[in-house]
Coordinates of C-alpha atoms in Angstrom, one line a residue:
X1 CA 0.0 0.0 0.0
X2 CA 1.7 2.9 -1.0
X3 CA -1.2 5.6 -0.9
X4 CA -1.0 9.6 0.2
X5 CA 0.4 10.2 3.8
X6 CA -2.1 11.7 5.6
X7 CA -2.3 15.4 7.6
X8 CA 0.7 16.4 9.5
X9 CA 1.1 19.0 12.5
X10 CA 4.5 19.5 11.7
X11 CA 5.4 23.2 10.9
X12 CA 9.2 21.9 10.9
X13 CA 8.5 19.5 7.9
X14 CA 12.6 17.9 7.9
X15 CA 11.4 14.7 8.7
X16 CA 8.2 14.2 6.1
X17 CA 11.0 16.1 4.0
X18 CA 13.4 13.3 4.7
X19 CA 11.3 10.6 3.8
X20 CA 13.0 8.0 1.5
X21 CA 11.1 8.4 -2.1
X22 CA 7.7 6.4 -2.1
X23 CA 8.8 3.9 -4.8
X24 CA 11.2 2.9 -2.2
X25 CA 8.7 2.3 0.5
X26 CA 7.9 -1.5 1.6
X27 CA 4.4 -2.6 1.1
X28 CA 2.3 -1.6 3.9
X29 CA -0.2 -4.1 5.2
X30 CA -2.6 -1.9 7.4
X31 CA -5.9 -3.7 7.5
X32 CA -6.9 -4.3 10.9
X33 CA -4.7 -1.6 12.3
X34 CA -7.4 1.5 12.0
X35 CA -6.4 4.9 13.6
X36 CA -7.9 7.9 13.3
X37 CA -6.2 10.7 11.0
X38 CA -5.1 12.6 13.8
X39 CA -3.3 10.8 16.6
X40 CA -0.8 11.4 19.1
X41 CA 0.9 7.8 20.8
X42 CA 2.0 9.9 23.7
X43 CA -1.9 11.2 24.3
X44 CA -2.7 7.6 24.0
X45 CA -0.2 6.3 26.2
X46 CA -1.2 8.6 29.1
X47 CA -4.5 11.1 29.7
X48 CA -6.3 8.3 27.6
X49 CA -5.3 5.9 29.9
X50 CA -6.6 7.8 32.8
X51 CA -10.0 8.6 30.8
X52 CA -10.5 4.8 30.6
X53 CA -10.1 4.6 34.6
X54 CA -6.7 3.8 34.8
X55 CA -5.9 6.8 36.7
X56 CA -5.2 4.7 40.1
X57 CA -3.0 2.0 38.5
X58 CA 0.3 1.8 38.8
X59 CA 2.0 3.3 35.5
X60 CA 5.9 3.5 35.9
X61 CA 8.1 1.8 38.9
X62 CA 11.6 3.0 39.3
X63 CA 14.5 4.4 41.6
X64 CA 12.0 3.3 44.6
X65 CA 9.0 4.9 43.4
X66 CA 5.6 4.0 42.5
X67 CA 3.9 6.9 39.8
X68 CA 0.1 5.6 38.6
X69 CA -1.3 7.1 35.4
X70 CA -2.6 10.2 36.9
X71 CA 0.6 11.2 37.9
X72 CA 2.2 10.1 34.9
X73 CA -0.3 12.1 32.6
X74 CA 0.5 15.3 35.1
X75 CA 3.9 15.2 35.1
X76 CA 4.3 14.9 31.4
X77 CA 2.0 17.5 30.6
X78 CA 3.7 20.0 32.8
X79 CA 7.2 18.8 31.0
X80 CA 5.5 19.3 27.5
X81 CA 4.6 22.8 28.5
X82 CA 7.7 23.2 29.7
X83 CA 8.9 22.5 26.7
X84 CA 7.0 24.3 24.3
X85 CA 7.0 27.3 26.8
X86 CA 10.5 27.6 27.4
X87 CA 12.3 26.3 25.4
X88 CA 10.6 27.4 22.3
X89 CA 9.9 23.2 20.7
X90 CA 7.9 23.4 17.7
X91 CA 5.8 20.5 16.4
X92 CA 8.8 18.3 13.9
X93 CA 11.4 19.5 15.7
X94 CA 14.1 16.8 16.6
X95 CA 14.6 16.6 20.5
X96 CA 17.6 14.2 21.5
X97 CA 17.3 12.5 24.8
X98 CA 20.2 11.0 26.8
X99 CA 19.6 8.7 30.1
X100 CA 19.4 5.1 31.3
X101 CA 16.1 3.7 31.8
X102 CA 14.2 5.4 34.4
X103 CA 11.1 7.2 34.8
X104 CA 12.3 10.6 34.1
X105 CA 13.2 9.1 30.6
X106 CA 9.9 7.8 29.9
X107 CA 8.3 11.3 30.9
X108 CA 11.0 12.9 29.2
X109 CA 9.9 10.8 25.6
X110 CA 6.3 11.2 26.6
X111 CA 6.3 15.1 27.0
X112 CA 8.1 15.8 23.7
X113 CA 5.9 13.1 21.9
X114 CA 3.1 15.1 23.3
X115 CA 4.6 18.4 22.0
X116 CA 4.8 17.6 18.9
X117 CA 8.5 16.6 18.6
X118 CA 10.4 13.7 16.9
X119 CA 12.4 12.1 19.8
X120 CA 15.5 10.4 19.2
X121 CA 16.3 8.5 22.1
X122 CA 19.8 7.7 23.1
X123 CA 21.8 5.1 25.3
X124 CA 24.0 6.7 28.3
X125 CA 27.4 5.3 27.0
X126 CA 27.3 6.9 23.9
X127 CA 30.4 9.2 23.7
X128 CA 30.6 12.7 22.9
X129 CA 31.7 12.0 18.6
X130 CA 29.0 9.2 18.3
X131 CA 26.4 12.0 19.7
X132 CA 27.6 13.9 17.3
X133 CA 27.2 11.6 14.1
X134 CA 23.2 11.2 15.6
X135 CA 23.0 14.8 16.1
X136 CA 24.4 15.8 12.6
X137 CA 21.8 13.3 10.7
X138 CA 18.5 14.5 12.0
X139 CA 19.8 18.0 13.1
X140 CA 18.8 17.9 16.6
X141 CA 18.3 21.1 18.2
X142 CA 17.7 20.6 22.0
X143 CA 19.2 17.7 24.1
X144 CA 17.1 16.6 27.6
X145 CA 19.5 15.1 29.5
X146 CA 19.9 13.2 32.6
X147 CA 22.3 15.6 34.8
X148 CA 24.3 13.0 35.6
X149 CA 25.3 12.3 32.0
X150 CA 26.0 15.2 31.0
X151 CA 29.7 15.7 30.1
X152 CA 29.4 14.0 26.6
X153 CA 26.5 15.8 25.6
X154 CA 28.0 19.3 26.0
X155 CA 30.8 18.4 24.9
X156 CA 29.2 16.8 21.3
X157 CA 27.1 20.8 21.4
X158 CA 30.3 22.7 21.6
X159 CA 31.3 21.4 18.4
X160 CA 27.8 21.8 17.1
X161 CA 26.7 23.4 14.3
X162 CA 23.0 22.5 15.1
X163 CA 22.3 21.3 18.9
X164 CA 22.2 24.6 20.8
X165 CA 20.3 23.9 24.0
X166 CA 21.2 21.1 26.5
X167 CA 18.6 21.3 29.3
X168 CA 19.2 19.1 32.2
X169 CA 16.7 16.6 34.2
X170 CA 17.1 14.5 37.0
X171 CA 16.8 11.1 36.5
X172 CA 16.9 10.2 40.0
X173 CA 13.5 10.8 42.2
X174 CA 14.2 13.8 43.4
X175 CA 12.7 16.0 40.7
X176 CA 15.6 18.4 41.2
X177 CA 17.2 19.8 38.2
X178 CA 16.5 22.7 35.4
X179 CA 13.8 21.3 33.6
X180 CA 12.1 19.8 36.8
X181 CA 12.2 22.8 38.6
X182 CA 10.5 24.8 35.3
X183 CA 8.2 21.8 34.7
X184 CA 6.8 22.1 38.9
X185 CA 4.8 25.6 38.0
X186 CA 3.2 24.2 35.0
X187 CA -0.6 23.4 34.3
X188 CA -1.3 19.7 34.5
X189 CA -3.9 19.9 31.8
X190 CA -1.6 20.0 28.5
X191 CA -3.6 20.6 25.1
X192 CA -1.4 18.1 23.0
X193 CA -0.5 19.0 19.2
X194 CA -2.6 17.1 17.2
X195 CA 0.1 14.7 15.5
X196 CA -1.0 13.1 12.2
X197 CA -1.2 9.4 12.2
X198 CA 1.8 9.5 9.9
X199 CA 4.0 12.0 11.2
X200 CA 7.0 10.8 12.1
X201 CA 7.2 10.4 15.9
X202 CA 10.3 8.4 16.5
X203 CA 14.0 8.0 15.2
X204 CA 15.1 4.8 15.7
X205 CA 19.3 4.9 15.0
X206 CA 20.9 1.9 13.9
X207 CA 24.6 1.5 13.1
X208 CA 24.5 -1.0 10.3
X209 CA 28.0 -2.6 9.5
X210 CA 29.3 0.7 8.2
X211 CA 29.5 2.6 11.3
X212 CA 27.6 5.4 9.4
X213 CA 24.2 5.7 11.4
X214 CA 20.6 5.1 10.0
X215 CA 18.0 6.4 11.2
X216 CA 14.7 4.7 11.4
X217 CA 11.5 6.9 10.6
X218 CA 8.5 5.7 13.0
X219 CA 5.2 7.1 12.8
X220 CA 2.6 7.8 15.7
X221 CA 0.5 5.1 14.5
X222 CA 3.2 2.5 14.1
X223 CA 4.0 3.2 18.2
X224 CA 0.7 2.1 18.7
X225 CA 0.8 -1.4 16.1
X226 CA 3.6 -2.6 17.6
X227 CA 1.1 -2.8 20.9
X228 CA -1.6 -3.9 19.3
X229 CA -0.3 -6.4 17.2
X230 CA 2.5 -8.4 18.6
X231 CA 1.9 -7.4 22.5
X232 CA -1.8 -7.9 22.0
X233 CA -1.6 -11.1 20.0
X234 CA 1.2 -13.2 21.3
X235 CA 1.9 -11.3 24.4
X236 CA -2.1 -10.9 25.6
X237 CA -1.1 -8.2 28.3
X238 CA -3.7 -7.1 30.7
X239 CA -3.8 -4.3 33.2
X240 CA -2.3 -7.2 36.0
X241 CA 1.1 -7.3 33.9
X242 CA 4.0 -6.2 35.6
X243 CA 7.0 -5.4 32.9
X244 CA 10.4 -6.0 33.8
X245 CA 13.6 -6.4 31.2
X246 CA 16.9 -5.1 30.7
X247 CA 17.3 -3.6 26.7
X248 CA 18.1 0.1 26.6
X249 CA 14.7 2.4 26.1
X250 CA 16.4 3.9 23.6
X251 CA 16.3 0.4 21.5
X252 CA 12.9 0.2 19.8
X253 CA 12.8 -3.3 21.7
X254 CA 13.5 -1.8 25.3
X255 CA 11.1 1.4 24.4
X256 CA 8.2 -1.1 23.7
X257 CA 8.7 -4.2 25.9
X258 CA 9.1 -1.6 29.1
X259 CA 7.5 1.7 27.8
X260 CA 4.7 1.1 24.8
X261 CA 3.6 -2.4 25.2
X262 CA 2.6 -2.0 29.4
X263 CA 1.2 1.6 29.0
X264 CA -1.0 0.7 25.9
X265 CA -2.8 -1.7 28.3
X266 CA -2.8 -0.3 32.0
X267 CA -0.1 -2.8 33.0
X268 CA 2.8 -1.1 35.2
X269 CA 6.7 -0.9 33.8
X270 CA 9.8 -1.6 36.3
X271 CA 12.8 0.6 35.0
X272 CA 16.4 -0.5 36.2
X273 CA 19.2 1.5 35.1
X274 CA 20.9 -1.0 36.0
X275 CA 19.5 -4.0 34.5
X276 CA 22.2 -6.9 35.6
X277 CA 20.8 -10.4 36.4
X278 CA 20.9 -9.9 40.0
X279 CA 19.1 -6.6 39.3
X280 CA 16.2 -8.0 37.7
X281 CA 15.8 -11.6 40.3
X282 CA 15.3 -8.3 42.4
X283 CA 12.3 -6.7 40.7
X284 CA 11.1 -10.4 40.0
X285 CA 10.4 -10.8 43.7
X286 CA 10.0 -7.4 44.7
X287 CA 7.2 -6.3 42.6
X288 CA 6.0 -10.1 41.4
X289 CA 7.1 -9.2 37.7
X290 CA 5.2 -11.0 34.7
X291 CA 7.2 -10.3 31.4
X292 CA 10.2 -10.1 31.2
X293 CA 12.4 -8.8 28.2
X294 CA 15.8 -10.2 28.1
X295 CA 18.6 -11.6 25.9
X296 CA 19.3 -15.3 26.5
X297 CA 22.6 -14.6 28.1
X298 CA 20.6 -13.1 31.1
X299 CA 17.6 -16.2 31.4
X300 CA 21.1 -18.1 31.6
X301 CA 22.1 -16.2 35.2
X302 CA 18.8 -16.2 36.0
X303 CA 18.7 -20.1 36.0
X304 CA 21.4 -20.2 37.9
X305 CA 20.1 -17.7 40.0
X306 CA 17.1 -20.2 40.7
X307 CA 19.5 -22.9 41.8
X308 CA 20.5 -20.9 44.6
X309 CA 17.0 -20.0 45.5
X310 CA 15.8 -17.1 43.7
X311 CA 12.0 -17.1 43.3
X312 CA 10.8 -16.2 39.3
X313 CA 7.8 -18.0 39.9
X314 CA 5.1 -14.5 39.3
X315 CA 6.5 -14.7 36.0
X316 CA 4.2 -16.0 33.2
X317 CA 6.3 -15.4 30.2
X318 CA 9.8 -14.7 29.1
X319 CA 10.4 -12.4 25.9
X320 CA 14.0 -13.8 24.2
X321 CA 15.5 -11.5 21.3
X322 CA 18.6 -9.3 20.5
X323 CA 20.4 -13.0 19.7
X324 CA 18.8 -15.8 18.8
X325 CA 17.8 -18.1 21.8
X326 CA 19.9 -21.6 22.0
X327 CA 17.9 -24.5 22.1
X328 CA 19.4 -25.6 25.5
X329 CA 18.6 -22.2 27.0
X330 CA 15.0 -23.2 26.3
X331 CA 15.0 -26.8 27.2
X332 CA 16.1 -25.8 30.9
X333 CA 13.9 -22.6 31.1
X334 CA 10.8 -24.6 30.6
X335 CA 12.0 -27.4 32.6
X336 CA 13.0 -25.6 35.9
X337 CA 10.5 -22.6 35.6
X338 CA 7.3 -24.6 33.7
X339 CA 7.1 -21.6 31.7
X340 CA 6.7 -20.6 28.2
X341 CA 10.4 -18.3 26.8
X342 CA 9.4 -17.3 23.4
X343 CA 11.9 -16.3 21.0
X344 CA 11.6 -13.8 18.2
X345 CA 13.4 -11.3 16.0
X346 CA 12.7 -8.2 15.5
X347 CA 14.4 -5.3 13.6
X348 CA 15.1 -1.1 14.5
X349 CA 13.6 -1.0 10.8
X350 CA 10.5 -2.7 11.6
X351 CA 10.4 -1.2 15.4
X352 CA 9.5 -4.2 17.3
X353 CA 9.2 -8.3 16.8
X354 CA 7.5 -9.2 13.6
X355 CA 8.3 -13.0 13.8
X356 CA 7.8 -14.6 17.1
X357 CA 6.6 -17.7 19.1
X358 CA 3.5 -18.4 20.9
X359 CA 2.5 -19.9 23.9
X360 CA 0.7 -22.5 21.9
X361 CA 3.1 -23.5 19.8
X362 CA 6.6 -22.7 20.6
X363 CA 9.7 -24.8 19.9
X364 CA 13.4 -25.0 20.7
X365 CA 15.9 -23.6 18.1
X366 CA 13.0 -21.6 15.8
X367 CA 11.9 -18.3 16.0
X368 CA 8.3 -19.1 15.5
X369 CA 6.3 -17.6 12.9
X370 CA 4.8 -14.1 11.9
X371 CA 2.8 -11.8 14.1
X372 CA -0.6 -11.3 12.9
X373 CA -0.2 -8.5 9.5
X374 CA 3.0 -9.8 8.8
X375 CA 4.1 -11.9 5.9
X376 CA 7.8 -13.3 5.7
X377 CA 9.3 -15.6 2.7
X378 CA 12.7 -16.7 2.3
X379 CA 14.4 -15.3 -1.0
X380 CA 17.5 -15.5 -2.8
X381 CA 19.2 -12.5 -4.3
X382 CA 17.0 -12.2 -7.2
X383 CA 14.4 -11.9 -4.8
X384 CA 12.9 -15.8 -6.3
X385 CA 10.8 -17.7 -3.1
X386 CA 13.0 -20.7 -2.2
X387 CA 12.0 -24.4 -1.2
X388 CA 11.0 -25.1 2.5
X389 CA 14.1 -25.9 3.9
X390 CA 16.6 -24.0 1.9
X391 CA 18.5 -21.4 3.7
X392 CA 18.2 -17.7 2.6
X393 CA 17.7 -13.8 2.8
X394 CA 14.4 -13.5 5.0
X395 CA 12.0 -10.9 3.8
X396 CA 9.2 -9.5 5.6
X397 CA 6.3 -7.1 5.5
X398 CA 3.5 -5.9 7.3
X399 CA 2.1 -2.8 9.0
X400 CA 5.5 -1.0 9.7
X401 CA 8.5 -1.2 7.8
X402 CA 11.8 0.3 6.7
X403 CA 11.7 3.8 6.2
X404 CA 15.4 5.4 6.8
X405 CA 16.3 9.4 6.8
X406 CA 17.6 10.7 3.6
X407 CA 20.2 7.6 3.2
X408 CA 20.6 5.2 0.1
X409 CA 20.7 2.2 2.0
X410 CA 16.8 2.3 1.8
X411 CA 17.2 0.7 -1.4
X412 CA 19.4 -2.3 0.1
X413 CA 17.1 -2.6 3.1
X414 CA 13.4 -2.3 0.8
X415 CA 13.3 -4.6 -2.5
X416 CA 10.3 -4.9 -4.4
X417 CA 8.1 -4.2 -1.3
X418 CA 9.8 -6.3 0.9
X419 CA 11.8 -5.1 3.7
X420 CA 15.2 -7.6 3.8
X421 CA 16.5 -7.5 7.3
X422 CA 20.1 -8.9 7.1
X423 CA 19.4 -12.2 8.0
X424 CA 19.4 -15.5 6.7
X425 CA 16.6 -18.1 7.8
X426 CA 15.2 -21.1 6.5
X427 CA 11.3 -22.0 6.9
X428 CA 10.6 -26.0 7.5
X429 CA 7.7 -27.4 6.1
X430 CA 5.4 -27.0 8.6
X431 CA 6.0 -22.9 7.9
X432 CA 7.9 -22.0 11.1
X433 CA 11.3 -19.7 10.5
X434 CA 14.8 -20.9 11.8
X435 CA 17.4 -18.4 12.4
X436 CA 20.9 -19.4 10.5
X437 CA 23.4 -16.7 10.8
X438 CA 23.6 -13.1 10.4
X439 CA 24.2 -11.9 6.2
X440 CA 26.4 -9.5 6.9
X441 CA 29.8 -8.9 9.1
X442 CA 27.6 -7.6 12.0
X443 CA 28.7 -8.9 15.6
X444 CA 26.1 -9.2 18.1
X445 CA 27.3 -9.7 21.7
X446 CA 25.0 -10.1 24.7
X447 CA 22.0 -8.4 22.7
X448 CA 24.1 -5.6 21.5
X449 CA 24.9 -5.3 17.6
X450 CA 28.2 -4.0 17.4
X451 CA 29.6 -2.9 13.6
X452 CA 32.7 -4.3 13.4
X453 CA 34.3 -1.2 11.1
X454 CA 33.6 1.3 13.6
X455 CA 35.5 -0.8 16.6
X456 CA 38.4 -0.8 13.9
X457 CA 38.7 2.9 13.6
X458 CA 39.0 3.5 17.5
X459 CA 41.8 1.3 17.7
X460 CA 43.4 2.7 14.3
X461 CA 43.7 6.1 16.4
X462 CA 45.9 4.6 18.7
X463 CA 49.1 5.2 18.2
X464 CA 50.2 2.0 18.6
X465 CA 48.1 0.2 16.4
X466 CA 49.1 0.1 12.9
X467 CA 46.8 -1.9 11.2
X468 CA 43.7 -4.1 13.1
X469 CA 40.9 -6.3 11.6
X470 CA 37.6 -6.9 13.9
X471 CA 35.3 -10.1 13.6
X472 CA 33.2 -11.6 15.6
X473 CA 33.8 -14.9 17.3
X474 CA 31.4 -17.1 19.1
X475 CA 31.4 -17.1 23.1
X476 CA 29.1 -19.6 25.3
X477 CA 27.8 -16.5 27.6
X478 CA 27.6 -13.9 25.0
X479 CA 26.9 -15.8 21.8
X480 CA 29.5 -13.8 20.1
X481 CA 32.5 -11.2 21.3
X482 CA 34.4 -8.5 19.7
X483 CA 38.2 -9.9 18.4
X484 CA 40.5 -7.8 17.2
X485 CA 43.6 -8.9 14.9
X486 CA 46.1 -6.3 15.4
X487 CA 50.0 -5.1 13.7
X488 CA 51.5 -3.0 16.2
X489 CA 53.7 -0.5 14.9
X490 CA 57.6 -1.4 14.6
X491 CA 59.1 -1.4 18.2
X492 CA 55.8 -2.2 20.2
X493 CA 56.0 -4.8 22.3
X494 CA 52.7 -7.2 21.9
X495 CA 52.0 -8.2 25.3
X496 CA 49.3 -7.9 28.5
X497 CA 50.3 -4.5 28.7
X498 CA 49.6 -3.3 25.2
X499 CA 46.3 -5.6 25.4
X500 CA 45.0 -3.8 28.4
X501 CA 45.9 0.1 26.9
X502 CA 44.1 -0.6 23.3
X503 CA 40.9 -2.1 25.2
X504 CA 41.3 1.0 27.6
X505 CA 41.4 3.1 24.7
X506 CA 39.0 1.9 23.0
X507 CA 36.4 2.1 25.4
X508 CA 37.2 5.9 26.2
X509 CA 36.3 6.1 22.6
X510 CA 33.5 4.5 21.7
X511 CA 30.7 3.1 24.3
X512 CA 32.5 0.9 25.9
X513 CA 30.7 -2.6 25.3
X514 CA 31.8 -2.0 21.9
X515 CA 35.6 -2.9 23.0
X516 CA 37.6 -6.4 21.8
X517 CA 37.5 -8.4 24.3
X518 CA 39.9 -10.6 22.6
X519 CA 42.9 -9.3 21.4
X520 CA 45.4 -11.3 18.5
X521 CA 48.4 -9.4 17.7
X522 CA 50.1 -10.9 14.4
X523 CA 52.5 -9.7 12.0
X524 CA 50.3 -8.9 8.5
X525 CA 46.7 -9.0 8.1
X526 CA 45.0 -11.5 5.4
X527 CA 44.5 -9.1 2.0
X528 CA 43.6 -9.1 -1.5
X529 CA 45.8 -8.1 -4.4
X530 CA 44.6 -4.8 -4.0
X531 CA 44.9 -4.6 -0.4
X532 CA 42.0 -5.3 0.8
X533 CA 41.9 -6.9 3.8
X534 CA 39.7 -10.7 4.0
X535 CA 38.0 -10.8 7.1
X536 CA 36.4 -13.5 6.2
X537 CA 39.8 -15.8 5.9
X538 CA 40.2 -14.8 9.9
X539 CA 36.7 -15.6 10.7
X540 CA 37.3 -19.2 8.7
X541 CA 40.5 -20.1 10.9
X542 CA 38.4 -19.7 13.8
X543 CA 36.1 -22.3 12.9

């Protein structure tokens, strides 16, 4: 479907501008997912909520605090005037925000949602030069940041040619920094900007292999399908549902497993800025948790963590993604807890899950098959449908799909209406999807995709460092880790020492998950004739 975009509110058009051209669009497959022409999610998300008598419920819980739908609708319509009042946020504007998860985030995306704004949330160990590459593509203006994070932020502005306010918030529950303290005089009653149902609401950024970033256009009413398709149909949340998971909000998986998909419903949201293992057993059996959104890595502590006591027994369903979830992970989850982990894969592109698992038919080692208004095939390059069986490119489509910000890779990622999503599957005869391997030279560690490229060029600044090669190698607890083949220059010795000073710098460059956890230091690199260096020759002497 690739009919007229409908109304927009937007007097700072640079997104709808931005759009990729509409014969590059995926199909979109909206029937069943009606919304009227005008919508805002954040509206939705909040003094709906409180129309429909959710007011008393229990909304957000984080940093010791309980905040119920009432509270959560005031506090975010006094930030949204806030906004708009002070600090001068017009409907399209981009508005960057930079915390852990907390509730001060999620009030932080729902204000500017509510003003109008297109909010590009970001994880706190971003670094002051990766800001800037974010900043530069969708030419963010203001910056709400948690006032403990701020260093990096002001330091990406100073070099800025376009983010010139950095406002501060306090992520903590003390309500004590600039924009809290401007928010506190504010009406509670907010009159929202009347958002189209396809203006662009959210960026989504994505690395890709390149290290170049791509942002992922996401409309107001695709905030809402995500809910109402996969959270609705596989997930069947109700108002009980207590969330509790560990992805970054500003992943489109953390944003709607622990922001969208318990708000849509009345459930309540834990929020852990701090999301380790031990972390979340504590939330488990604090708050009697329900869902729970994690990467395998973590179910495999929190089994352990069982062993030794730990009670996970309010939970009625596990949510596995970011890696795909190892048939013995499965097998023992089921076995020890006698309930249902359901894998699934999602993509930034497509903003949420889009091939999942069900509670009535779930399987170890597949990733189940598509959420209701999705479609998925298996291709080969020419785009041909391949035999059950027969491993390939997956494509998919459905109500959301790939739509990046004024980049070429839109033709790469969209072909012939289908949205290609990197990975290579096979489907078995009886139509479920298998996950086979990643297509392209993307690492993904503990749920985190890391671009092996961009890992290469913090260690090439080194001085040290005269030539490196990254690739990702398989590890029992993280599925894969970072590895880095590295020449020192002439006269560097390649020992612990000059190990432990390139991981050291790398992570003072780049966030610092991102560094090689595994360091090779070797005389020449694998190349072509032309000097290009064969990655795939190291990755083939691993294995």
């Amino acid at each position: 479907m690739k009919d007229a975009l409908g109304p927009s509110a937007h007097v700072d058009t640079f997104s709808r501008d931005n759009l990729p051209p509409r014969d590059q669009w995926p199909d979109l497959l909206l029937d069943g997912f009606d919304y009227p022409e005008y919508l805002n999610a954040a509206v939705e998300l909040t003094d709906r909520m409180v129309e429909k008598g959710f007011g008393d419920h229990t909304a957000l819980i984080g940093n010791g605090r309980r905040r119920t739908y009432k509270e959560l609708a005031d506090w975010t319509n006094r930030l949204a005037h806030a906004l708009v009042e002070d600090y001068g946020v017009k409907p399209g504007n981009r508005v960057l925000i930079r915390s852990a998860n907390n509730p001060a985030m999620v009030a932080c995306w729902l204000a500017a949602t509510k003003a109008g704004a297109v909010v590009v949330n970001t994880m706190p160990m971003l670094r002051a030069g990766e800001l800037a590459k974010i900043v530069d593509k969708a030419e963010i203006t203001v910056a709400l940041c948690d006032t403990r994070l701020m260093d990096e932020v002001v330091a990406c502005a100073k070099g800025s040619s376009f983010l010139k306010q950095v406002v501060g918030f306090d992520g903590t529950a003390n309500h004590d920094a600039e924009l809290d303290r401007i928010a506190l005089n504010k009406p509670v009653r907010f009159d929202a900007v009347k958002t189209g149902r396809d203006d662009v609401a959210l960026l989504g950024f994505t690395s890709g292999t390149t290290g170049i970033p791509k942002a992922t256009m996401h409309f107001h009413r695709d905030l809402l399908i995500i809910a109402d398709g996969y959270a609705k149909e596989v997930l069947q949340v109700t108002p009980d549902d207590v969330f509790v998971g560990s992805p970054p909000l500003a992943f489109t998986f953390g944003l709607g497993g622990l922001a969208i998909f318990p708000l849509r419903f009345g459930a309540a949201a834990t929020l852990l800025e701090n999301a380790s293992p031990p972390n979340m057993i504590e939330i488990i059996e604090t708050y009697r948790a329900t869902v729970s959104f994690t990467a395998p890595t973590a179910y495999r502590a929190m089994m352990a963590a069982i062993d030794q006591g730990a009670d996970l027994s309010s939970l009625r369903v596990a949510v596995s993604a970011g890696e795909t979830l190892p048939a013995p992970v499965f097998e023992e989850w089921t076995r020890k807890t006698g309930k249902p982990i359901l894998d699934g894969i999602g993509a930034t592109e497509m903003l949420h899950i889009f091939i999942s698992n069900r509670f009535d038919d779930m399987h170890p080692a597949t990733t189940g098959r598509p959420v209701t208004g999705y479609e998925a095939r298996i291709v080969d390059e020419d785009m041909a449908e391949l035999a059950p069986g027969t491993i390939g490119r997956l494509a998919v489509r459905g109500p959301t799909g790939c739509r990046y910000l004024a980049d070429d890779r839109q033709r790469d990622y969209v072909r012939d209406g289908w949205n290609l999503t990197g990975d290579s599957f096979l489907q078995d005869e009886d139509g479920r999807f298998h996950f086979a391997a990643r297509s392209d030279d993307m690492i993904i560690s503990s749920g985190y995709n890391i671009a092996g490229p961009e890992v290469e060029a913090a260690l090439l600044a080194h001085a040290d460092v005269a030539e490196c090669a990254v690739i990702g190698i398989a590890d029992e607890s993280r599925g894969q880790i970072v590895e880095a083949h590295v020449v020192l220059v002439a006269g560097v010795k390649g020992d612990d020492a000059a190990r432990q000073r390139l991981q050291d710098h790398v992570k003072a460059t780049i966030a610092p998950y991102k560094y090689p956890r595994s360091i090779v230091f070797v005389d020449a690199l694998p190349k072509t004739q032309t000097g290009k260096i064969q990655r795939f020759r190291l990755r083939e002497a691993q294995g």
